[in-house]
mmCIF file of C-alpha atoms and ligand atoms in Angstrom:
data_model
loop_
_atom_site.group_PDB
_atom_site.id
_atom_site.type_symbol
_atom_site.label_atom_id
_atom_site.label_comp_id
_atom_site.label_asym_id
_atom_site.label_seq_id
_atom_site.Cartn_x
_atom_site.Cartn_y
_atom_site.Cartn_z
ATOM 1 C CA UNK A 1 18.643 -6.474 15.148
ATOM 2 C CA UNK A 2 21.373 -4.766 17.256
ATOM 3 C CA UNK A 3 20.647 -1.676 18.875
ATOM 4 C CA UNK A 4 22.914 0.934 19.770
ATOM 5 C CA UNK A 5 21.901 3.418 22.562
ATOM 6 C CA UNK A 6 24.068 6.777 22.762
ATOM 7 C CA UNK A 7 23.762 9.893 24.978
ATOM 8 C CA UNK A 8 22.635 11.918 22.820
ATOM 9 C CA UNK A 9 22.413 13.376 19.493
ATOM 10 C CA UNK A 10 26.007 14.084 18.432
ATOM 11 C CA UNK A 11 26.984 10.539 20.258
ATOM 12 C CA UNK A 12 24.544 8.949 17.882
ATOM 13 C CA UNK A 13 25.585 10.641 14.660
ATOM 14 C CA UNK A 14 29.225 9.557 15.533
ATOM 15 C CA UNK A 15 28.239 6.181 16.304
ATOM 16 C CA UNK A 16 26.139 6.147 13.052
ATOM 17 C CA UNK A 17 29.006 7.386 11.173
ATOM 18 C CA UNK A 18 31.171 5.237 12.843
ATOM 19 C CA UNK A 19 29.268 2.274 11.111
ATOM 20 C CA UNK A 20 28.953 4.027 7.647
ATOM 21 C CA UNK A 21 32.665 4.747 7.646
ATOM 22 C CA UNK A 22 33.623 1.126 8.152
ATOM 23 C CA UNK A 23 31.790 -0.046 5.023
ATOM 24 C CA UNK A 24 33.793 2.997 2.775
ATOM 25 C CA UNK A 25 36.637 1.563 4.638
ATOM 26 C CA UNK A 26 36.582 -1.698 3.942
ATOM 27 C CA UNK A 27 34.828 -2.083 0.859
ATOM 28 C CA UNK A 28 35.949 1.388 -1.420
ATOM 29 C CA UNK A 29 33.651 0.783 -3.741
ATOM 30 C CA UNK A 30 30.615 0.328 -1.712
ATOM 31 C CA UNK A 31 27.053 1.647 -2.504
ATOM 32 C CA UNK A 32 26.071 3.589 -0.195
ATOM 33 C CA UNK A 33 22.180 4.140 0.213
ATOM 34 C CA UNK A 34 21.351 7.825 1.967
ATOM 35 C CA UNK A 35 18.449 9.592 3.561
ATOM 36 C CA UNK A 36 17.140 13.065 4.012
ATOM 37 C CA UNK A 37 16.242 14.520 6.814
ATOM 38 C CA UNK A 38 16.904 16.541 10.034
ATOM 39 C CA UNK A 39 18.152 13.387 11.587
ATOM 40 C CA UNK A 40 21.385 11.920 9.320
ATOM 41 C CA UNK A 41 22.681 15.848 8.861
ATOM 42 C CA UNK A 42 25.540 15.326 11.959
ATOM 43 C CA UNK A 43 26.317 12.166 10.473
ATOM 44 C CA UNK A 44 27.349 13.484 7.308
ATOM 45 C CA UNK A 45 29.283 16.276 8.875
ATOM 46 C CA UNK A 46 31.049 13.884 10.984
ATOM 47 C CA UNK A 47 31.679 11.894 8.271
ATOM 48 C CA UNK A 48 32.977 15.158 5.918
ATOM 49 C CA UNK A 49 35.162 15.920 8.664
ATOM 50 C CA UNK A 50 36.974 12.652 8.822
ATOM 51 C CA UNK A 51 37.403 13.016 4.862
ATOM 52 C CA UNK A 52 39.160 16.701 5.829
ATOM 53 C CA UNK A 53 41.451 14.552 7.883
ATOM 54 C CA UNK A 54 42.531 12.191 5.167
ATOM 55 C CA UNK A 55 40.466 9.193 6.976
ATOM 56 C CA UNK A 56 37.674 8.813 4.093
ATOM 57 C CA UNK A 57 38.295 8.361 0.100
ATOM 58 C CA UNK A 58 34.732 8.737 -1.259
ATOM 59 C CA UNK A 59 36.489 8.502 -5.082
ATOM 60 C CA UNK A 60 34.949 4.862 -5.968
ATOM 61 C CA UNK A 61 31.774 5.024 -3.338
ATOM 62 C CA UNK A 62 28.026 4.964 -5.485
ATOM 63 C CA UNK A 63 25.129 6.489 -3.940
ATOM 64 C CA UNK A 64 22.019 5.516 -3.942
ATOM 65 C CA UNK A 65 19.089 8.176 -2.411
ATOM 66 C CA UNK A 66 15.644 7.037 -1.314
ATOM 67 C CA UNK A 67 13.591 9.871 -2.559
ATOM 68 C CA UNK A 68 12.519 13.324 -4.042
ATOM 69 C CA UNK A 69 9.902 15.509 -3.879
ATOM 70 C CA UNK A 70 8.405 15.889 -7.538
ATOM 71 C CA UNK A 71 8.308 19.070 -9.609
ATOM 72 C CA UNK A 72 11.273 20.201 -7.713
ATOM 73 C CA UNK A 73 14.833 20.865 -9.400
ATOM 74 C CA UNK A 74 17.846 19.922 -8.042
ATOM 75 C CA UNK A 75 18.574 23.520 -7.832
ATOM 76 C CA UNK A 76 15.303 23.946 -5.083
ATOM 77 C CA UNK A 77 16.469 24.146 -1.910
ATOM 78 C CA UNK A 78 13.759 22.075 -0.684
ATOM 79 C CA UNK A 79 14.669 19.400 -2.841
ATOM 80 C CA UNK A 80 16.299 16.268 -1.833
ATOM 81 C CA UNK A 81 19.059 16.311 -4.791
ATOM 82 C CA UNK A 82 19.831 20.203 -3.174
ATOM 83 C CA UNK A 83 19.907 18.891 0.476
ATOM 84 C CA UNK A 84 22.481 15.670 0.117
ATOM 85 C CA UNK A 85 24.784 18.465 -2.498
ATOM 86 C CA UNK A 86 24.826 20.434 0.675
ATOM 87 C CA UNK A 87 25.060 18.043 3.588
ATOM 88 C CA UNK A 88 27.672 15.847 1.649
ATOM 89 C CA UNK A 89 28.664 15.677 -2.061
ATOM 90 C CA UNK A 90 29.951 18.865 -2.530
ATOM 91 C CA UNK A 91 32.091 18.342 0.556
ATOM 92 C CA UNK A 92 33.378 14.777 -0.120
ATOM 93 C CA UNK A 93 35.485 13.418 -3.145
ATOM 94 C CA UNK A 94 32.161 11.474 -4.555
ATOM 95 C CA UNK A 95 31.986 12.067 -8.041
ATOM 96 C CA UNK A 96 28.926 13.109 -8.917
ATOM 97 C CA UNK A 97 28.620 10.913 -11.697
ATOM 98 C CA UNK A 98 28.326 8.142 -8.960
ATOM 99 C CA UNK A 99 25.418 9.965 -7.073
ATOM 100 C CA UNK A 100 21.976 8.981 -7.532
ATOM 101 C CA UNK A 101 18.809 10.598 -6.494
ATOM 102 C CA UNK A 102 15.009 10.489 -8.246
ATOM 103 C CA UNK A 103 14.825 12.949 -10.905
ATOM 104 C CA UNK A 104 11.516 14.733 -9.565
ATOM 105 C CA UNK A 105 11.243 16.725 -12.626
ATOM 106 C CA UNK A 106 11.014 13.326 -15.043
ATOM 107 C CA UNK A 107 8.289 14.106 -17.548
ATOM 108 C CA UNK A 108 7.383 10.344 -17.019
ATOM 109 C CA UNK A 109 7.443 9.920 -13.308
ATOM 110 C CA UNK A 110 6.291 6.300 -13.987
ATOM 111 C CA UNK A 111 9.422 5.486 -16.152
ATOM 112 C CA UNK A 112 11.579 7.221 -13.997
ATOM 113 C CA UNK A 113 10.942 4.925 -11.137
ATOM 114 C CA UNK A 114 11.716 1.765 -13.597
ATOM 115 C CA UNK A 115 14.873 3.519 -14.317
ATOM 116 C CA UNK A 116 15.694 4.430 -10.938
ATOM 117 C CA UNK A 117 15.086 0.352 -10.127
ATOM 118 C CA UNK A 118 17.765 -0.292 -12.672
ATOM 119 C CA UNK A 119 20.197 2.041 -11.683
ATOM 120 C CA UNK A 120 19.661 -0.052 -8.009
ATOM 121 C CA UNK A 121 19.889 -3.304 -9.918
ATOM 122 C CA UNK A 122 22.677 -2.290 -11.993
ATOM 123 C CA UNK A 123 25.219 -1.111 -8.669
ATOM 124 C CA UNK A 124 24.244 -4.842 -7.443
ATOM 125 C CA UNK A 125 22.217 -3.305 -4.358
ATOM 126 C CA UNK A 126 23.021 -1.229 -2.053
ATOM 127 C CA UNK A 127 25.722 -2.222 0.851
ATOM 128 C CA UNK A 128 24.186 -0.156 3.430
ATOM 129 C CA UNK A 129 20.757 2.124 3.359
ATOM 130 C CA UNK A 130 20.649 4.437 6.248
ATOM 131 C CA UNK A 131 17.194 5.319 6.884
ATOM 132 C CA UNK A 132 15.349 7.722 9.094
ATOM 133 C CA UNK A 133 11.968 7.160 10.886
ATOM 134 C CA UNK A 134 8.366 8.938 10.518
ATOM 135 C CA UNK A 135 6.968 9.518 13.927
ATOM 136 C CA UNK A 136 4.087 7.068 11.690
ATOM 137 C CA UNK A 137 6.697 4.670 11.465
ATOM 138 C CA UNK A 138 7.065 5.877 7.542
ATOM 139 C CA UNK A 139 10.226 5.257 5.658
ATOM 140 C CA UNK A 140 11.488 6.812 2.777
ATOM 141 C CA UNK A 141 8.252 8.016 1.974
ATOM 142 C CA UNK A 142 6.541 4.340 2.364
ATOM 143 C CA UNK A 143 3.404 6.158 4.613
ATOM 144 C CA UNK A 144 1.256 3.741 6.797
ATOM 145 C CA UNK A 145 -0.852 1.403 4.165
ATOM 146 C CA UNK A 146 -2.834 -1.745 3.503
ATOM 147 C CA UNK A 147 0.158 -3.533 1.480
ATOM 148 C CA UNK A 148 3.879 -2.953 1.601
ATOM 149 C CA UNK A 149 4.817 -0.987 -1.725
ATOM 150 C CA UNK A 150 7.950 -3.353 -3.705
ATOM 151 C CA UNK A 151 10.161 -1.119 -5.979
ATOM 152 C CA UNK A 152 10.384 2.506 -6.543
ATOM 153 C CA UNK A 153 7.266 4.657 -6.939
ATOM 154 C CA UNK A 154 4.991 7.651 -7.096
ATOM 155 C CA UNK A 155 3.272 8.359 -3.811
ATOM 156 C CA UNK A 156 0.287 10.934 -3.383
ATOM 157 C CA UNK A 157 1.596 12.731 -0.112
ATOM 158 C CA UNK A 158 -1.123 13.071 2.846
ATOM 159 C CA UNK A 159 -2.596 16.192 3.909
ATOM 160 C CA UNK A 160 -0.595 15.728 7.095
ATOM 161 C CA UNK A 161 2.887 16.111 5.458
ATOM 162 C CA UNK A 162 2.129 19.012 3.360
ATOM 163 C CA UNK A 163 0.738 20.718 6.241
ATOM 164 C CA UNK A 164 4.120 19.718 8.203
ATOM 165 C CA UNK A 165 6.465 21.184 4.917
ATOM 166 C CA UNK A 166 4.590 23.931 4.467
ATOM 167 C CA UNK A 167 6.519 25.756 6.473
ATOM 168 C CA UNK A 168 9.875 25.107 4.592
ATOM 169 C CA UNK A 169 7.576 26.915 1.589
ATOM 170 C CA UNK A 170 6.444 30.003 0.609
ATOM 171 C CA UNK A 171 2.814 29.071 0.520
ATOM 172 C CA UNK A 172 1.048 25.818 0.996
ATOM 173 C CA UNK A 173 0.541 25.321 -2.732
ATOM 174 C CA UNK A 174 4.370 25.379 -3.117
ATOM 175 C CA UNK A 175 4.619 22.778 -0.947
ATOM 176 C CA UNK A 176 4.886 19.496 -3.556
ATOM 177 C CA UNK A 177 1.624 17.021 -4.139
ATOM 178 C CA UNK A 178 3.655 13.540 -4.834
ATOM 179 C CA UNK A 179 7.120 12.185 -4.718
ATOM 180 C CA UNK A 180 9.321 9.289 -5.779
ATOM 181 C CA UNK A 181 10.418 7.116 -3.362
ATOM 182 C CA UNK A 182 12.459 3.753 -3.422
ATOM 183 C CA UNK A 183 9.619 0.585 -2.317
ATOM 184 C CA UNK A 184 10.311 -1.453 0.606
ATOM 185 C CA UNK A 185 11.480 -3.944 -1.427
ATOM 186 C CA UNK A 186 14.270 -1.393 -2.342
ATOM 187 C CA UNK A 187 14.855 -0.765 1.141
ATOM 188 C CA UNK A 188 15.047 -4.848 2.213
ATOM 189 C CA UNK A 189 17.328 -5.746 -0.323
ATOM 190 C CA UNK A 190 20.095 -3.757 1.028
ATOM 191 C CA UNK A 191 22.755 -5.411 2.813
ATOM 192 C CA UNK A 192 22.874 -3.890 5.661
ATOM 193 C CA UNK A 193 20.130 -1.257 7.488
ATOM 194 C CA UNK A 194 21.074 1.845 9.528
ATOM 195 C CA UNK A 195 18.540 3.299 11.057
ATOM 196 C CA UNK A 196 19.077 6.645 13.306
ATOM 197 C CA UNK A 197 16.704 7.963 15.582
ATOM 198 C CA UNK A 198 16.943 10.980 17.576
ATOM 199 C CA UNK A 199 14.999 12.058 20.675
ATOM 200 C CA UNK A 200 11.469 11.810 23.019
ATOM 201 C CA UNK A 201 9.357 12.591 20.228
ATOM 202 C CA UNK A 202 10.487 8.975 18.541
ATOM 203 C CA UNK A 203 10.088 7.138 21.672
ATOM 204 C CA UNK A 204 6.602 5.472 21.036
ATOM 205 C CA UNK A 205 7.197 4.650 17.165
ATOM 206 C CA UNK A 206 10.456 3.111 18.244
ATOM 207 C CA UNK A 207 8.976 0.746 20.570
ATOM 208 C CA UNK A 208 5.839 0.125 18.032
ATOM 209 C CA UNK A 209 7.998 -0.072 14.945
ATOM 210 C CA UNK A 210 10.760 -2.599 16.403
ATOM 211 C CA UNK A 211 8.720 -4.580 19.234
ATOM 212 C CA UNK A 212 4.937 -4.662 17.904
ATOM 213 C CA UNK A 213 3.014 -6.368 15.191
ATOM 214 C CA UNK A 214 5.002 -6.520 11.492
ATOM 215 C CA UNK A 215 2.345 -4.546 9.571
ATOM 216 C CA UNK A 216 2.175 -2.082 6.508
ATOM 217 C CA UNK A 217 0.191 0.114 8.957
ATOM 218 C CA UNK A 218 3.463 0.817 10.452
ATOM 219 C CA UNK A 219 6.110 0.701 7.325
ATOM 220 C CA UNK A 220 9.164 0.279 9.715
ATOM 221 C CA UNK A 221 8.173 -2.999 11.465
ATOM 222 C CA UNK A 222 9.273 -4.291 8.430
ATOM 223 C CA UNK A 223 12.601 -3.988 9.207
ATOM 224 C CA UNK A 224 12.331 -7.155 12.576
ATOM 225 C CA UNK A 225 12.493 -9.344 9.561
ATOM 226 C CA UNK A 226 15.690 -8.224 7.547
ATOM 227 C CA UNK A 227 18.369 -10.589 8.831
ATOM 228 C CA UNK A 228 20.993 -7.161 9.640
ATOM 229 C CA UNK A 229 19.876 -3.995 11.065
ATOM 230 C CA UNK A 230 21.822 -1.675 13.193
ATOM 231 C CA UNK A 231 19.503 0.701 15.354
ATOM 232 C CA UNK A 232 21.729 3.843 16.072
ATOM 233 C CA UNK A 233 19.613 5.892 18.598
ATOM 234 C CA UNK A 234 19.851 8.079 21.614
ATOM 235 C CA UNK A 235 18.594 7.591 25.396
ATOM 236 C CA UNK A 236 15.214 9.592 24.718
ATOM 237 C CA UNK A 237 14.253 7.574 21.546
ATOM 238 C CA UNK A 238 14.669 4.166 23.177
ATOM 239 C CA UNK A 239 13.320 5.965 26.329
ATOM 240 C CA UNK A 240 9.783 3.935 25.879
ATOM 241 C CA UNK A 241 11.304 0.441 25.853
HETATM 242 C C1 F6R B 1 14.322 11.072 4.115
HETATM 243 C C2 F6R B 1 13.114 10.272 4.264
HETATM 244 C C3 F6R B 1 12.209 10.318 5.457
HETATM 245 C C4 F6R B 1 12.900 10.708 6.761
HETATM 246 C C5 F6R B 1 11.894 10.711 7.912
HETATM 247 C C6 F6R B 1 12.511 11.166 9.212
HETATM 248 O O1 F6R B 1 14.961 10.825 2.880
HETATM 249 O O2 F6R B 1 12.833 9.542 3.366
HETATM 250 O O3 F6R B 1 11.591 9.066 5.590
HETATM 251 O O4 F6R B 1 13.942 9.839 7.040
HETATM 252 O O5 F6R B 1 10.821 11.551 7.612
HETATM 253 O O6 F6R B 1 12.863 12.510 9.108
HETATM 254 P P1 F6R B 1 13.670 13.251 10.242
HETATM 255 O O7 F6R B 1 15.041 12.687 10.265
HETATM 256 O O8 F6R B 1 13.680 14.701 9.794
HETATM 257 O O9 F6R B 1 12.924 13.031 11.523
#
């Protein structure tokens, strides 16, 4: 586990794209596997800019999401398909074609994870899967639980993370009951992990996540036993070590 501290936020989404840009770089036909969230969103623009300057050639990269809300289309700009068109694809040479996300509106949610486990199995794995980090230590949207879930599936969401989207919705009944997220299985059989963590409010879960007990109570304590993990994070969220 190697853990790199930055200043701040935009240090640590230039780091982070530092480290996602040398796998396009040296392997063009990488799989890249992405996250959501608030905290990745300056290390995609760093990494659109450098494709503005001629640095990046996204034309033979696959991509590989980690989850969607479902009952939302792609066209929802809640969803996770609308949020990685918007903070990447559409300003990259990716072809979409190459881009994968859970299809949250799959009649068969069940088959669509089996499918979505194939389409994983089928790039060879994923080179790199940047992930971001619940302040529960979740991942993807692996919550705390008795058992570590393997491939991709249908979670129930908790009360607590409907009441925190709820204000991205309407209403609190807009806000989606279950999504589809890759298993930590999924996760650990990348390559490489890149994890990003951003500010005070992370401090604790860092320090519980990466130096306590390995447990499914805390999904991202996982992570001390996969053999290549990059920690990209600023002063405040290693400020508890
Ligand atoms: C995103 C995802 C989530 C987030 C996590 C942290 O695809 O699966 O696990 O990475 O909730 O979110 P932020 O970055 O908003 O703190």
């Amino acid at each position: 586990m190697k853990i790199y501290s930055t200043k701040d936020y935009d240090a640590m989404s230039r780091k982070a794209a530092d480290i996602l840009a040398s796998h396009v770089i040296l392997k063009p036909d990488c799989v890249l596997g992405l996250a959501t969230g608030s905290t990745p969103i300056g290390m995609y623009k760093q990494l659109i800019e450098w494709y503005n300057q001629g640095v990046l050639d996204f034309s033979l990269v696959h991509t590989v999401n980690l989850d969607e809300y479902r009952g939302l289309a792609p066209t929802h700009d809640q969803s996770y398909r609308y949020f990685m068109q918007h903070n990447l694809f559409d300003h990259v040479n990716v072809k979409p074609e190459n881009t994968n996300v859970p299809n949250g509106l799959a009649a068969d949610p069940e088959a669509e994870c089996a499918r979505y486990d194939q389409v994983i199995d089928s790039l060879g794995g994923t080179d790199v899967q940047v992930l971001g980090m619940g302040h529960n230590g979740h991942i993807g949207f692996n919550e705390p639980a008795d058992h570590f879930p393997l491939g991709t599936h249908v979670v129930d969401l908790t009360d607590t993370t409907i009441d925190a989207n709820a204000r991205f919705f309407a209403t609190r009944d807009d806000v989606p009951k279950q999504a589809l997220t890759m298993g930590v299985k999924n996760i650990m059989q990348s390559r490489h992990i890149l994890v990003v963590v951003s500010g005070a409010d992370k401090a604790p879960i860092v320090k519980k996540a990466f130096f306590g007990p390995v447990t499914p109570q805390v999904p991202a304590s996982i992570l001390q036993l996969h053999p290549n993990v990059s920690i990209v994070a600023d002063e405040a969220a290693l400020s508890a070590l």
